[in-house]
Tab-separated table of C-alpha atoms in Angstrom:
chain	number	residue	atom	x	y	z
B	1	MET	CA	16.453	-0.579	7.620
B	2	CYS	CA	17.673	-0.752	3.996
B	3	ALA	CA	18.234	2.315	1.725
B	4	PHE	CA	16.931	1.952	-1.867
B	5	THR	CA	17.573	3.857	-5.000
B	6	PRO	CA	14.787	4.228	-7.488
B	7	GLN	CA	15.341	3.606	-11.154
B	8	ASP	CA	12.973	6.047	-12.070
B	9	PRO	CA	13.827	9.786	-10.957
B	10	ASP	CA	10.168	10.685	-11.463
B	11	PHE	CA	8.859	7.902	-9.270
B	12	GLN	CA	6.773	9.907	-7.060
B	13	THR	CA	4.911	11.655	-9.772
B	14	ARG	CA	4.486	8.356	-11.489
B	15	ILE	CA	3.030	6.725	-8.152
B	16	GLN	CA	0.685	9.547	-7.620
B	17	ALA	CA	-0.811	9.487	-11.167
B	18	SER	CA	-1.365	5.707	-10.889
B	19	PHE	CA	-3.003	6.000	-7.581
B	20	ASP	CA	-5.401	8.770	-8.889
B	21	LYS	CA	-6.601	6.271	-11.646
B	22	GLN	CA	-7.631	3.749	-8.938
B	23	GLY	CA	-11.288	3.880	-8.706
B	24	LEU	CA	-11.370	1.844	-5.577
B	25	MET	CA	-9.163	4.129	-3.658
B	26	SER	CA	-11.403	7.199	-4.578
B	27	THR	CA	-14.291	5.108	-3.487
B	28	LEU	CA	-12.976	4.250	-0.282
B	29	GLY	CA	-11.811	7.885	0.366
B	30	ALA	CA	-8.204	6.792	0.567
B	31	ALA	CA	-5.209	9.397	-0.107
B	32	ILE	CA	-1.391	8.884	-0.332
B	33	LEU	CA	0.418	10.495	2.710
B	34	ARG	CA	3.910	9.701	1.806
B	35	ILE	CA	5.920	8.415	-1.147
B	36	ALA	CA	9.681	7.331	-0.617
B	37	PRO	CA	12.083	4.816	-2.194
B	38	GLY	CA	10.670	1.665	-1.207
B	39	ALA	CA	8.152	2.998	1.103
B	40	VAL	CA	4.516	4.398	0.732
B	41	GLU	CA	1.856	5.262	3.245
B	42	ILE	CA	-1.920	5.557	2.333
B	43	ALA	CA	-4.660	6.854	4.697
B	44	LEU	CA	-8.264	6.112	4.962
B	45	SER	CA	-10.866	7.984	7.076
B	46	PRO	CA	-13.481	5.629	8.512
B	47	SER	CA	-17.027	6.444	7.597
B	48	PRO	CA	-20.070	4.320	7.380
B	49	SER	CA	-19.484	3.567	3.676
B	50	VAL	CA	-16.397	1.582	4.589
B	51	SER	CA	-17.737	-0.169	7.699
B	52	GLN	CA	-18.753	-3.573	8.613
B	53	GLN	CA	-21.765	-4.482	10.726
B	54	HIS	CA	-19.932	-3.689	14.054
B	55	GLY	CA	-19.012	-0.302	12.962
B	56	PHE	CA	-15.317	-0.959	12.355
B	57	VAL	CA	-13.667	-0.220	9.011
B	58	HIS	CA	-14.129	-3.365	6.833
B	59	ALA	CA	-11.430	-5.995	6.348
B	60	GLY	CA	-11.815	-5.551	2.574
B	61	ALA	CA	-11.090	-1.745	2.995
B	62	VAL	CA	-8.019	-2.426	5.201
B	63	SER	CA	-6.891	-5.099	2.866
B	64	ALA	CA	-7.234	-2.799	-0.298
B	65	ILE	CA	-5.161	0.127	1.141
B	66	ALA	CA	-2.565	-2.371	2.643
B	67	ASP	CA	-2.104	-4.066	-0.857
B	68	SER	CA	-1.895	-0.625	-2.613
B	69	ALA	CA	0.642	0.592	-0.150
B	70	ALA	CA	2.789	-2.641	-0.583
B	71	GLY	CA	2.115	-2.467	-4.488
B	72	TYR	CA	3.243	1.236	-4.695
B	73	ALA	CA	6.282	0.768	-2.364
B	74	ALA	CA	7.282	-1.854	-4.915
B	75	LEU	CA	6.568	0.347	-7.836
B	76	SER	CA	8.839	3.077	-6.401
B	77	LEU	CA	11.754	0.798	-7.296
B	78	MET	CA	10.846	-0.335	-10.524
B	79	PRO	CA	12.125	1.094	-14.072
B	80	PRO	CA	10.250	3.829	-15.775
B	81	GLY	CA	7.301	2.200	-17.907
B	82	ALA	CA	7.118	-0.980	-15.668
B	83	GLY	CA	3.810	-1.846	-14.050
B	84	VAL	CA	3.450	-3.856	-10.897
B	85	LEU	CA	0.876	-6.492	-10.094
B	86	THR	CA	0.455	-8.343	-6.836
B	87	THR	CA	0.802	-12.094	-7.152
B	88	GLU	CA	-0.205	-12.989	-3.737
B	89	PHE	CA	-0.821	-11.575	-0.308
B	90	LYS	CA	-1.557	-12.747	3.030
B	91	ILE	CA	-2.982	-10.507	5.857
B	92	ASN	CA	-3.310	-10.922	9.609
B	93	LEU	CA	-5.995	-8.717	11.276
B	94	VAL	CA	-4.829	-8.062	14.708
B	95	ALA	CA	-7.285	-5.853	16.088
B	96	PRO	CA	-10.624	-4.037	14.895
B	97	ALA	CA	-9.915	-1.111	12.627
B	98	ALA	CA	-11.542	1.785	14.393
B	99	GLY	CA	-10.279	5.305	15.123
B	100	GLU	CA	-9.938	8.759	13.528
B	101	ARG	CA	-7.779	7.348	10.724
B	102	ILE	CA	-6.409	4.162	9.287
B	103	ILE	CA	-2.851	4.448	7.957
B	104	ALA	CA	-1.123	1.444	5.697
B	105	ARG	CA	2.637	1.848	5.690
B	106	GLY	CA	3.884	-0.315	2.924
B	107	ARG	CA	7.666	-1.009	2.759
B	108	VAL	CA	9.842	-3.212	0.483
B	109	VAL	CA	11.648	-6.071	2.218
B	110	LYS	CA	13.633	-7.470	-0.896
B	111	SER	CA	13.392	-6.010	-4.312
B	112	GLY	CA	14.347	-8.250	-7.214
B	113	ARG	CA	14.376	-7.811	-10.969
B	114	THR	CA	10.944	-9.900	-11.427
B	115	LEU	CA	9.577	-10.295	-7.991
B	116	THR	CA	9.523	-7.996	-5.032
B	117	LEU	CA	8.604	-8.855	-1.192
B	118	ALA	CA	6.778	-6.145	0.582
B	119	GLN	CA	5.179	-5.771	3.947
B	120	THR	CA	2.323	-3.221	5.146
B	121	GLU	CA	1.642	-2.467	8.612
B	122	VAL	CA	-1.758	-0.965	9.122
B	123	PHE	CA	-2.424	1.211	12.082
B	124	SER	CA	-5.835	2.811	13.670
B	125	GLU	CA	-4.867	6.318	14.820
B	126	SER	CA	-6.871	7.926	17.701
B	127	SER	CA	-5.925	11.139	19.623
B	128	GLY	CA	-2.489	11.013	18.176
B	129	ARG	CA	-1.743	7.362	19.154
B	130	GLU	CA	-1.592	4.327	16.961
B	131	LYS	CA	-2.280	0.780	17.267
B	132	LEU	CA	-1.354	-2.197	14.933
B	133	VAL	CA	-4.361	-3.390	13.394
B	134	ALA	CA	-3.007	-5.589	10.354
B	135	LEU	CA	0.105	-6.918	9.014
B	136	LEU	CA	0.245	-7.836	5.239
B	137	THR	CA	3.040	-9.734	3.301
B	138	ALA	CA	2.760	-9.451	-0.480
B	139	THR	CA	4.793	-10.666	-3.539
B	140	LEU	CA	4.558	-8.315	-6.373
B	141	MET	CA	5.745	-8.655	-10.017
B	142	THR	CA	7.285	-6.400	-12.444
B	143	ILE	CA	5.444	-6.205	-15.647
B	144	GLU	CA	7.366	-4.777	-18.686
B	145	GLY	CA	6.041	-4.736	-22.208
B	146	ARG	CA	2.406	-5.971	-21.647
B	147	ASP	CA	-0.361	-3.874	-23.181
B	148	GLY	CA	-2.523	-2.246	-20.535
B	149	VAL	CA	0.012	-2.715	-17.709
B	150	ALA	CA	2.113	0.336	-17.030
B	151	ASN	CA	2.059	2.709	-14.189
């Protein structure tokens, strides 16, 4: 596992403040569990409001927390004042997302000046046991000097 050094000493406060501005995360009932250099964890408690027709957490909700975990993991290594935007992601849904809690663990694979590659593993948690339910791979772009895009 690589050790990363953040460019912004206040990256944790910056990420939490940015996350708190996301209407979708609030609507889903998601919360940040952990912020570290190159890694962010986001949790979601299953409820009928985020379920699909079979009662599992909807893939859209799983994708949203996975994308945000990857994006904030990338942002943790970007310079102060920079913003992050996802340029693409691919998600593999490997099991139904059902349990007491859904946890998305995003981590940076390769951090670059302009592009960052990150992955998020999403787990369902039941009775203290975890099961992999999805794997997301994302490419994220560092945005600097653009109005409206700063985190």
